[in-house]
mmCIF file with all atom_site columns, C-alpha atoms in Angstrom:
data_model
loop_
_atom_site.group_PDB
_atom_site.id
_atom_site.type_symbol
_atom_site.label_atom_id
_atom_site.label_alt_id
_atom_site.label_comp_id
_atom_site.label_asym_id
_atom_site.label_entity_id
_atom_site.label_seq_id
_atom_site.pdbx_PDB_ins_code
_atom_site.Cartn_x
_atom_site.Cartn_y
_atom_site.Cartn_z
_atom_site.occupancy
_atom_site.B_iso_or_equiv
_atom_site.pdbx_formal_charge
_atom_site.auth_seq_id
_atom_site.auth_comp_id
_atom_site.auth_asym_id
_atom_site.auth_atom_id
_atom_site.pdbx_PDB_model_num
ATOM 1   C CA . UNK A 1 1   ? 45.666 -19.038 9.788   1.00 52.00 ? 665 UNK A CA 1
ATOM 2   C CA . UNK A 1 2   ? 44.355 -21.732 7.640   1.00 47.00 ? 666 UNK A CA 1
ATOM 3   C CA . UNK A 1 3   ? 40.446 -19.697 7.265   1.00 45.00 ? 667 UNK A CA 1
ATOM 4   C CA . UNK A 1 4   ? 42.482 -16.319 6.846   1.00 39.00 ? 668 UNK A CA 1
ATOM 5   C CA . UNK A 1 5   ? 43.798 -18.336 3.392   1.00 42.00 ? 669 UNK A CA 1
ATOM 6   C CA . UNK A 1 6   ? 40.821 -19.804 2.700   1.00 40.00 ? 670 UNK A CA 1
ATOM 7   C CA . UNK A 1 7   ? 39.051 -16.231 2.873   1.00 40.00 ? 671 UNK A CA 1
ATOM 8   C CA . UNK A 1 8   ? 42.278 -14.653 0.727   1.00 40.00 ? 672 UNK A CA 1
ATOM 9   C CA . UNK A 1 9   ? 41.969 -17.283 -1.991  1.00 43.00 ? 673 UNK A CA 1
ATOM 10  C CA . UNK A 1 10  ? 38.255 -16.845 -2.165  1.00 42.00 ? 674 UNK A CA 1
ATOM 11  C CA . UNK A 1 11  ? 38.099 -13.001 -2.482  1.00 42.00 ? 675 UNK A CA 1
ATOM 12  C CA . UNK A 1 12  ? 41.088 -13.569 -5.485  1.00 42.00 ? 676 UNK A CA 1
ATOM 13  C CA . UNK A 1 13  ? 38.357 -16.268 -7.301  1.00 41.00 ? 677 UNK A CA 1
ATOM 14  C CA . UNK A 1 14  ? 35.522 -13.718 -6.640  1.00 45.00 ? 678 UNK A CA 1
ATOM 15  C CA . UNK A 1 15  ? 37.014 -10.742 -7.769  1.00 51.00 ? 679 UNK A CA 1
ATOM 16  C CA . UNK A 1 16  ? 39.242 -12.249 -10.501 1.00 61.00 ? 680 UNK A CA 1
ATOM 17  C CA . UNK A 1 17  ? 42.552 -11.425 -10.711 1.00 86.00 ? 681 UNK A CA 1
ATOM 18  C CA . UNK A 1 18  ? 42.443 -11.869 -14.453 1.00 95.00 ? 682 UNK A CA 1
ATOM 19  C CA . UNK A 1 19  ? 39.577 -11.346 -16.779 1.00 98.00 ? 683 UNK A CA 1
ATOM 20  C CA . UNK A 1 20  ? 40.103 -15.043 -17.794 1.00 98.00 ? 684 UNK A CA 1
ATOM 21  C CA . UNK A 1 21  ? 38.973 -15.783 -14.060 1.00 97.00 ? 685 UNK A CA 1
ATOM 22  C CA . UNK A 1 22  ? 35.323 -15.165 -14.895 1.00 98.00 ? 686 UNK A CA 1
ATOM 23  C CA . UNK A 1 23  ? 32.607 -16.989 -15.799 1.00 97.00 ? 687 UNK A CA 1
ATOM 24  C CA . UNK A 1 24  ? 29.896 -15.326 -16.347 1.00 98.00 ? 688 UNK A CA 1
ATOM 25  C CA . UNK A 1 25  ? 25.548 -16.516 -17.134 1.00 98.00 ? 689 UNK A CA 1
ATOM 26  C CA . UNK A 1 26  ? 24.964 -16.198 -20.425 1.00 97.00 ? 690 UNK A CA 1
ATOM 27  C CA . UNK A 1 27  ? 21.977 -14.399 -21.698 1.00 97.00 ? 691 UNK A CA 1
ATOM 28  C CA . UNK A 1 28  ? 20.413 -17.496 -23.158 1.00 94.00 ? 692 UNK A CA 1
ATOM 29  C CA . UNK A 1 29  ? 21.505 -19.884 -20.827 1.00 95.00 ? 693 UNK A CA 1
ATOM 30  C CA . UNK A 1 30  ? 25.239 -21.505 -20.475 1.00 97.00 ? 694 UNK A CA 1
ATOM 31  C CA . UNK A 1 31  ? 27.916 -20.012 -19.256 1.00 98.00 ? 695 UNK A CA 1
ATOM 32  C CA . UNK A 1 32  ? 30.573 -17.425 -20.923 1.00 98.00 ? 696 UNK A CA 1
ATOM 33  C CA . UNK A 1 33  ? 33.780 -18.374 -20.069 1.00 98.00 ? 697 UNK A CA 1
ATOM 34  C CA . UNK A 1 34  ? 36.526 -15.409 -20.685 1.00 98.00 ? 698 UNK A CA 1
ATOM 35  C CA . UNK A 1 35  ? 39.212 -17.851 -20.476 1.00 98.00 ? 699 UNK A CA 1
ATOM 36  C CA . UNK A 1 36  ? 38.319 -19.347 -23.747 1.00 98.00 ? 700 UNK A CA 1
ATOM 37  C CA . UNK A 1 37  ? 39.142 -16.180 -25.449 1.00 98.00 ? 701 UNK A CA 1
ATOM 38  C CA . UNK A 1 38  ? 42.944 -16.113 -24.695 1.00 97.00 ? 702 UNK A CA 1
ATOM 39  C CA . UNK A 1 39  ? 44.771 -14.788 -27.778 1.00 97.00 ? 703 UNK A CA 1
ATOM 40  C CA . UNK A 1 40  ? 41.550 -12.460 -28.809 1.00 98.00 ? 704 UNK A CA 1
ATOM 41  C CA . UNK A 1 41  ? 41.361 -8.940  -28.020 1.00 98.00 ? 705 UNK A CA 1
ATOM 42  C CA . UNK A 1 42  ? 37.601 -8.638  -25.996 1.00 98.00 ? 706 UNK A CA 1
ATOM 43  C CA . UNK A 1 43  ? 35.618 -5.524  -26.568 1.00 98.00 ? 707 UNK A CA 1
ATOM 44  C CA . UNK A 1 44  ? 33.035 -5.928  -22.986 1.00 98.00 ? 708 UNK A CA 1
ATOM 45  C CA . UNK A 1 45  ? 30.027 -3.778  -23.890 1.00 98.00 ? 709 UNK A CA 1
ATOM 46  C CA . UNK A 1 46  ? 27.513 -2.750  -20.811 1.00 98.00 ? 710 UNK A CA 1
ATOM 47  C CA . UNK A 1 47  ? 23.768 -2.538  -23.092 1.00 98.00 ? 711 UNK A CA 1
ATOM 48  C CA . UNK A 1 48  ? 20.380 -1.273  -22.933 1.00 98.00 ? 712 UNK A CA 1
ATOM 49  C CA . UNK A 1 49  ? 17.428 -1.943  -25.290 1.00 97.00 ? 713 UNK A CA 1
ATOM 50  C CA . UNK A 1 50  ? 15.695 1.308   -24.653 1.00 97.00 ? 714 UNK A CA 1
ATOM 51  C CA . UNK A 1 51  ? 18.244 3.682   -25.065 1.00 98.00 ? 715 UNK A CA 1
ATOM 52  C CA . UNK A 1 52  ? 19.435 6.520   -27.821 1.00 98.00 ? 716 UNK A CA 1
ATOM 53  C CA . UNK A 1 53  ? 22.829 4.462   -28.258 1.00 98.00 ? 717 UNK A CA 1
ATOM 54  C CA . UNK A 1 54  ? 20.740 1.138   -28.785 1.00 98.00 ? 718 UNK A CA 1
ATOM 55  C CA . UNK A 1 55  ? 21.635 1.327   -32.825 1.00 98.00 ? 719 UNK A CA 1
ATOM 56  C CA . UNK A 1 56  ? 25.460 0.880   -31.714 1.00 98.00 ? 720 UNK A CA 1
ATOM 57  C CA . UNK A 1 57  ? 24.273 -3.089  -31.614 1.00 98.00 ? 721 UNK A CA 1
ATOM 58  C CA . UNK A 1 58  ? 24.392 -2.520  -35.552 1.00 98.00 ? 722 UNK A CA 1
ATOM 59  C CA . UNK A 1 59  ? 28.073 -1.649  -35.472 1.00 98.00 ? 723 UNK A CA 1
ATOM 60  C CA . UNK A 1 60  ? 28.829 -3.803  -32.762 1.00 98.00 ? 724 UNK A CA 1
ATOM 61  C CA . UNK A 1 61  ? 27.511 -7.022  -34.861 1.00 98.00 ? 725 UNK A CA 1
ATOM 62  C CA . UNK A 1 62  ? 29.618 -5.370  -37.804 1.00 98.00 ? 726 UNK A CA 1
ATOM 63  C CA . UNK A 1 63  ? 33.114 -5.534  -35.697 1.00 98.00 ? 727 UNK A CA 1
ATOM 64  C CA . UNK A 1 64  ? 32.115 -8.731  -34.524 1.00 98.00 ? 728 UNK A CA 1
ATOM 65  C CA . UNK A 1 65  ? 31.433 -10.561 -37.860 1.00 98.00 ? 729 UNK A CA 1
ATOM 66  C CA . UNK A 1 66  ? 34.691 -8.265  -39.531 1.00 98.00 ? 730 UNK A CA 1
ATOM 67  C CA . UNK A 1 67  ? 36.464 -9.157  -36.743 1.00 98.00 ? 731 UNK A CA 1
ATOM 68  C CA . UNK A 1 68  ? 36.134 -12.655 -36.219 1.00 96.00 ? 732 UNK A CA 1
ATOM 69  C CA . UNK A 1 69  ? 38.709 -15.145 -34.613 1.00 95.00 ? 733 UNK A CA 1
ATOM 70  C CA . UNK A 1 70  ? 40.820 -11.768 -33.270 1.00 97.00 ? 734 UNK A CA 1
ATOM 71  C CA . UNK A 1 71  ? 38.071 -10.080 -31.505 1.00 98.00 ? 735 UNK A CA 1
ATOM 72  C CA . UNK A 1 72  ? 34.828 -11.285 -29.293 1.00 98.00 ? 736 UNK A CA 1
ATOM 73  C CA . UNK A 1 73  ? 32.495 -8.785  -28.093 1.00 98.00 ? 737 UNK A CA 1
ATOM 74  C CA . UNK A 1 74  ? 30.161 -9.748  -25.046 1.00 98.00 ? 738 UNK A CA 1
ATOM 75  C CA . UNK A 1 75  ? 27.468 -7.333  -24.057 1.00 98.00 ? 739 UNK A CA 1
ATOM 76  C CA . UNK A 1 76  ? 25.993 -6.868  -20.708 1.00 98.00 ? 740 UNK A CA 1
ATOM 77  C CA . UNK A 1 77  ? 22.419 -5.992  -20.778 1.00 98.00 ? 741 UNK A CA 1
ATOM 78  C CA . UNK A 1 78  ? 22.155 -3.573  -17.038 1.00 98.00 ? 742 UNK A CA 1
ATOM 79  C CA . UNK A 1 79  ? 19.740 -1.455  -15.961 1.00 98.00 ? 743 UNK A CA 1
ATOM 80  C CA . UNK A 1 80  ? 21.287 1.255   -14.361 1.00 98.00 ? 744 UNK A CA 1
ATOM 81  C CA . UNK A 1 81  ? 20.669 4.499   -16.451 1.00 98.00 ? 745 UNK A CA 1
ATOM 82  C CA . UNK A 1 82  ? 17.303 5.872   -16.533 1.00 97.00 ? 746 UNK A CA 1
ATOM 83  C CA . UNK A 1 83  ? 15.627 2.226   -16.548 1.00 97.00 ? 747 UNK A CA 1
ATOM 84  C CA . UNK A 1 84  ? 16.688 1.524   -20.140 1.00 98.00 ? 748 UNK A CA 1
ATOM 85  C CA . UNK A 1 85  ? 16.850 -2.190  -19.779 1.00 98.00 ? 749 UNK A CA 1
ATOM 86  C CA . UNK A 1 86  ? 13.571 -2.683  -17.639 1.00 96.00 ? 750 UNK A CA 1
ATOM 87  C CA . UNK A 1 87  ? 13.291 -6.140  -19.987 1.00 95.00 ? 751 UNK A CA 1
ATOM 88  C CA . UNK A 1 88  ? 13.608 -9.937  -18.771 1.00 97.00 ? 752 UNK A CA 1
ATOM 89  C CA . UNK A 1 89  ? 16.323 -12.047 -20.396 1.00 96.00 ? 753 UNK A CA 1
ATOM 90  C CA . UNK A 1 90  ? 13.672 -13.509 -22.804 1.00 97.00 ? 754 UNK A CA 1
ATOM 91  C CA . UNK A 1 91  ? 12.618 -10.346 -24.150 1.00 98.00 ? 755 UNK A CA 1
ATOM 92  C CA . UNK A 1 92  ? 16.601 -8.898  -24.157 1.00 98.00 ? 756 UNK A CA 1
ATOM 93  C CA . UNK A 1 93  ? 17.299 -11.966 -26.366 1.00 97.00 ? 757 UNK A CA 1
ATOM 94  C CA . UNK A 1 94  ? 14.839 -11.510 -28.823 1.00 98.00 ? 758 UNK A CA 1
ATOM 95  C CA . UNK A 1 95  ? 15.240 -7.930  -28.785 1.00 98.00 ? 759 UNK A CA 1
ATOM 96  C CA . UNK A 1 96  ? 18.478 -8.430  -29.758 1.00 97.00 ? 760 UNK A CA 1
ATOM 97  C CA . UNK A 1 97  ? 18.297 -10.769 -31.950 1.00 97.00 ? 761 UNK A CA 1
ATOM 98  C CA . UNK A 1 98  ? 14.918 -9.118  -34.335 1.00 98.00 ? 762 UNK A CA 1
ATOM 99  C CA . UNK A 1 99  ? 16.300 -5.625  -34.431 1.00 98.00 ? 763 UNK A CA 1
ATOM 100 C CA . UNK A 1 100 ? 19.773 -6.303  -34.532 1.00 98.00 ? 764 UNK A CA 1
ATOM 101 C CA . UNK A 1 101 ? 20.405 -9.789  -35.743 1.00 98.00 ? 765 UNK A CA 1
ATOM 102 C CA . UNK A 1 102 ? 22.763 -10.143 -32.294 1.00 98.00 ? 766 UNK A CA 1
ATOM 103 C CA . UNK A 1 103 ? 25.357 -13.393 -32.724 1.00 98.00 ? 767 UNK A CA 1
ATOM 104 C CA . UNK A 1 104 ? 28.011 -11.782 -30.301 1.00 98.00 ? 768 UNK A CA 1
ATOM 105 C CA . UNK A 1 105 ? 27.892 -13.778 -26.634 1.00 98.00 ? 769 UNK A CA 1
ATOM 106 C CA . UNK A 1 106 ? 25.451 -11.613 -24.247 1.00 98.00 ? 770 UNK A CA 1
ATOM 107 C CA . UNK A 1 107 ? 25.236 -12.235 -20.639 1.00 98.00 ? 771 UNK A CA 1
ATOM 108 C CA . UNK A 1 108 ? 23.130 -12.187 -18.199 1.00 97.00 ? 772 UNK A CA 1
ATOM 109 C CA . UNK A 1 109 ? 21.329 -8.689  -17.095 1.00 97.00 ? 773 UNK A CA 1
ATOM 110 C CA . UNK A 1 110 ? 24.169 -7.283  -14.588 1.00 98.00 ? 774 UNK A CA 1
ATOM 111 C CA . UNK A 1 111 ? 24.497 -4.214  -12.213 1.00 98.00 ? 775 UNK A CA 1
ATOM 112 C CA . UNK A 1 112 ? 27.627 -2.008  -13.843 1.00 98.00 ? 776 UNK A CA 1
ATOM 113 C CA . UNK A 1 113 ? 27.781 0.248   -11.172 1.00 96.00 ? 777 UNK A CA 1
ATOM 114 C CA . UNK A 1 114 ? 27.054 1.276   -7.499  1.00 96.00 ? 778 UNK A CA 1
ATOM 115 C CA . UNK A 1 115 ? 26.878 -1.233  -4.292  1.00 96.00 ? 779 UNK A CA 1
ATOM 116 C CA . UNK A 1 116 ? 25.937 -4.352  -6.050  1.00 97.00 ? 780 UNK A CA 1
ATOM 117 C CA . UNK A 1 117 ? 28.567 -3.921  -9.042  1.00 98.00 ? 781 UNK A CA 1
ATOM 118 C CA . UNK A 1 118 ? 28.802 -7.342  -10.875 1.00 98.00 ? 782 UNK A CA 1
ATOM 119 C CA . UNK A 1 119 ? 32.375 -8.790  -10.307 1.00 97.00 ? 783 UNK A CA 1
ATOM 120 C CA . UNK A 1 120 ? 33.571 -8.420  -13.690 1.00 98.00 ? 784 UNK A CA 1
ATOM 121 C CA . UNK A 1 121 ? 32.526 -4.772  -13.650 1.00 98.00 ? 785 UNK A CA 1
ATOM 122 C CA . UNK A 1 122 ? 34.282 -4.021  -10.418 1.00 97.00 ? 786 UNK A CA 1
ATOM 123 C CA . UNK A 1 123 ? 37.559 -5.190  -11.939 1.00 98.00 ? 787 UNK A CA 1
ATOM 124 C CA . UNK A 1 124 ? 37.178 -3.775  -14.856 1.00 98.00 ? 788 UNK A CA 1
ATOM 125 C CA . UNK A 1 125 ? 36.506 -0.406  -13.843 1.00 98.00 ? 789 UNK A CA 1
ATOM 126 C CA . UNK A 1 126 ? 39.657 -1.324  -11.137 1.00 97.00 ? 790 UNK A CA 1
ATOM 127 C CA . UNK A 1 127 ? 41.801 -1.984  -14.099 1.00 98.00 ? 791 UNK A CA 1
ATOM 128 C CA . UNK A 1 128 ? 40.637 1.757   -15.682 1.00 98.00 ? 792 UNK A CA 1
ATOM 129 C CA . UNK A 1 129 ? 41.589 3.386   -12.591 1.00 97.00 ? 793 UNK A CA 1
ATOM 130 C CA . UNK A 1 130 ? 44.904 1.840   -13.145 1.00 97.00 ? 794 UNK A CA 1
ATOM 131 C CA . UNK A 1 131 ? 45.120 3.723   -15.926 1.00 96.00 ? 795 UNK A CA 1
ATOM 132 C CA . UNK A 1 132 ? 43.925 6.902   -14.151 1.00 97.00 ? 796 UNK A CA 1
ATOM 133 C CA . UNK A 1 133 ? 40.768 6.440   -15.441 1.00 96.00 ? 797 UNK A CA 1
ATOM 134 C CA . UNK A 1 134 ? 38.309 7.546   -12.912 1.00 95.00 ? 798 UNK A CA 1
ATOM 135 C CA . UNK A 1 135 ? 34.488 6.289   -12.841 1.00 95.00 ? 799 UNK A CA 1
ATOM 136 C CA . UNK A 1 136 ? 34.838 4.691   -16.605 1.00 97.00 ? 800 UNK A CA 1
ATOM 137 C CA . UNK A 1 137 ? 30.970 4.148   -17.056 1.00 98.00 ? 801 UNK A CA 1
ATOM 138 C CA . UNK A 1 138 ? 28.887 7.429   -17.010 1.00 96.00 ? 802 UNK A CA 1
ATOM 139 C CA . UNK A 1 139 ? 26.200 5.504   -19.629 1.00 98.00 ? 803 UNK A CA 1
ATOM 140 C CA . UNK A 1 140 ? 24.936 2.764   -21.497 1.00 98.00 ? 804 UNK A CA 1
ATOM 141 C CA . UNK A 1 141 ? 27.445 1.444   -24.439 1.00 98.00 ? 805 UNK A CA 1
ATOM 142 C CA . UNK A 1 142 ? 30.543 2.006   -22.402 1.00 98.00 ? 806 UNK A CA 1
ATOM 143 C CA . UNK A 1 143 ? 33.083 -0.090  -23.630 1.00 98.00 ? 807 UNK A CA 1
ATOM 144 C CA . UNK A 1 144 ? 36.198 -1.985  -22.142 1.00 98.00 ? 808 UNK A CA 1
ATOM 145 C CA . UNK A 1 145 ? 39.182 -3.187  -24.660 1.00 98.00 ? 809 UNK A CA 1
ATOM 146 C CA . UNK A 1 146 ? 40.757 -5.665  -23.405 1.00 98.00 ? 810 UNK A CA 1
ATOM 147 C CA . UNK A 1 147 ? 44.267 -7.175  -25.350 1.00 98.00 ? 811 UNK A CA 1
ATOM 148 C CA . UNK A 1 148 ? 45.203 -10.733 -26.755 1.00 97.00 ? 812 UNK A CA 1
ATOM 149 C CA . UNK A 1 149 ? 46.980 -11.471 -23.061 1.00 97.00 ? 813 UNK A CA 1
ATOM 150 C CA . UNK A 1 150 ? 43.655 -9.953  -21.140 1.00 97.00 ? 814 UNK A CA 1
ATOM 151 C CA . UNK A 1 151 ? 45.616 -6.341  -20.698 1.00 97.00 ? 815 UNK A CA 1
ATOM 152 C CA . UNK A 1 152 ? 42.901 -3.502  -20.405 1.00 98.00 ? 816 UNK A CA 1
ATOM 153 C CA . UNK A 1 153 ? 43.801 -1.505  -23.031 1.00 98.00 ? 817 UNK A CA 1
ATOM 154 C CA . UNK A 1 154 ? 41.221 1.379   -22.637 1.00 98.00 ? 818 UNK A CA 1
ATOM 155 C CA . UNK A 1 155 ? 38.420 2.531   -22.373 1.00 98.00 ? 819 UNK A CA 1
ATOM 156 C CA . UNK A 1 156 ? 35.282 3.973   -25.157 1.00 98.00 ? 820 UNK A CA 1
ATOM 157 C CA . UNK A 1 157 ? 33.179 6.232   -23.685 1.00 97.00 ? 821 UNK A CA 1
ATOM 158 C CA . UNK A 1 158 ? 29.405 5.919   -24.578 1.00 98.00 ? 822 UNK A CA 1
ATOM 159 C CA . UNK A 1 159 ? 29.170 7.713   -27.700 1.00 97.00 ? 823 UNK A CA 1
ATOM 160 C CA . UNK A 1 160 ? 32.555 6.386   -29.157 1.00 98.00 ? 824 UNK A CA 1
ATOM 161 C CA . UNK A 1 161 ? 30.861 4.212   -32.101 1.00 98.00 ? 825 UNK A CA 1
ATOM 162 C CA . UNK A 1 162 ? 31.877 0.756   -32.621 1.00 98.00 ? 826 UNK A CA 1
ATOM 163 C CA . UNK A 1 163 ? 33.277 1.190   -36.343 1.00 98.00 ? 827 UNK A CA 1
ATOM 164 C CA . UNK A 1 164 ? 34.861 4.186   -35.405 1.00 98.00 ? 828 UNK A CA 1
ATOM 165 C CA . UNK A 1 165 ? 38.337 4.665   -36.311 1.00 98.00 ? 829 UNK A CA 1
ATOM 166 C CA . UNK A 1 166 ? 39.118 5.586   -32.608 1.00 98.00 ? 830 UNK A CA 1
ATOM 167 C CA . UNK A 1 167 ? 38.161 1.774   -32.048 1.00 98.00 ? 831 UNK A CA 1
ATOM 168 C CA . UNK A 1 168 ? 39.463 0.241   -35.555 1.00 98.00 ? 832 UNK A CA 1
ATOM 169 C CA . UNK A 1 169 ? 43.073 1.594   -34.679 1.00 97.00 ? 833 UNK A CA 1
ATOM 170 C CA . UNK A 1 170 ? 42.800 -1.403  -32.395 1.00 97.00 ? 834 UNK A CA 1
ATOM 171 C CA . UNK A 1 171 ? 42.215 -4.044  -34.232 1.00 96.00 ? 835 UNK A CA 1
ATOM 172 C CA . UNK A 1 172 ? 44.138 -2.817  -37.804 1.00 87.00 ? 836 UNK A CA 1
#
């Protein structure tokens, strides 16, 4: 009885039960704690560097910086459409950073779909369904909005641009 508790706890602190249960490896080191945004909304992001959305990290710097104190974005560099983020966390970061001028939190390079899904995915695309949103990420620059008391509150498809007012209606 005792392990089958153990074994329930541990599948609630590895697959979150909240999106302030994760803790995620930032992109640059250190960790990216989602329960230190309590009381923001979170906009989670899956990037690429190599892709025809890659100019959305313009807009996406925009909201953050407009946005500041009531929103934190966090992108998550993955590789799972058509190789667009073949690079290593070094070259990500400075990617980022050069073209883009990057200051939002960006984690480590994750899997955002298929068999080795990254926790934080895998709840987040359980929350969509939730919502009867089926299969939420078909691309790169998916995002998740997620409210002040860590709510999903939908979902952006790829091409939905950051400073859109389809976002903005959000945050006004």
């Amino acid at each position: 009885m005792k392990t089958l508790i153990a074994a329930l706890i541990l599948s609630v602190t590895m697959t979150g039960s909240s999106i302030y249960d994760f803790k995620v490896p930032g992109l640059e080191g250190g960790t990216i704690d989602f329960s230190k945004y309590k009381g923001q909304k979170i906009l989670i992001v899956n990037t690429a560097s190599k892709c025809g959305l890659t100019p959305q990290y313009d807009d996406l710097e925009k909201l953050y910086k407009q946005y500041k104190g009531k929103l934190v974005i966090v992108g998550f560099p993955a590789n799972n459409f058509a190789g667009q983020e073949p690079g290593t966390k070094t070259e990500i970061a400075e990617f980022c950073k050069k073209n883009y001028g990057v200051t939002f939190p960006m984690a480590d390079k994750v899997s955002v779909k298929g068999d080795d899904i990254a926790p934080i995915f895998k709840y987040l695309v359980d929350e969509a369904a939730k919502k009867g949103i089926k299969d939420p990420i078909s691309w790169n620059f998916t995002k998740f909005l997620v409210d002040e008391k860590g709510q999903l509150i939908t979902v952006f498809s790829p091409r939905t641009k950051p400073m859109s007012e389809e976002v903005l209606k959000y945050l006004n």
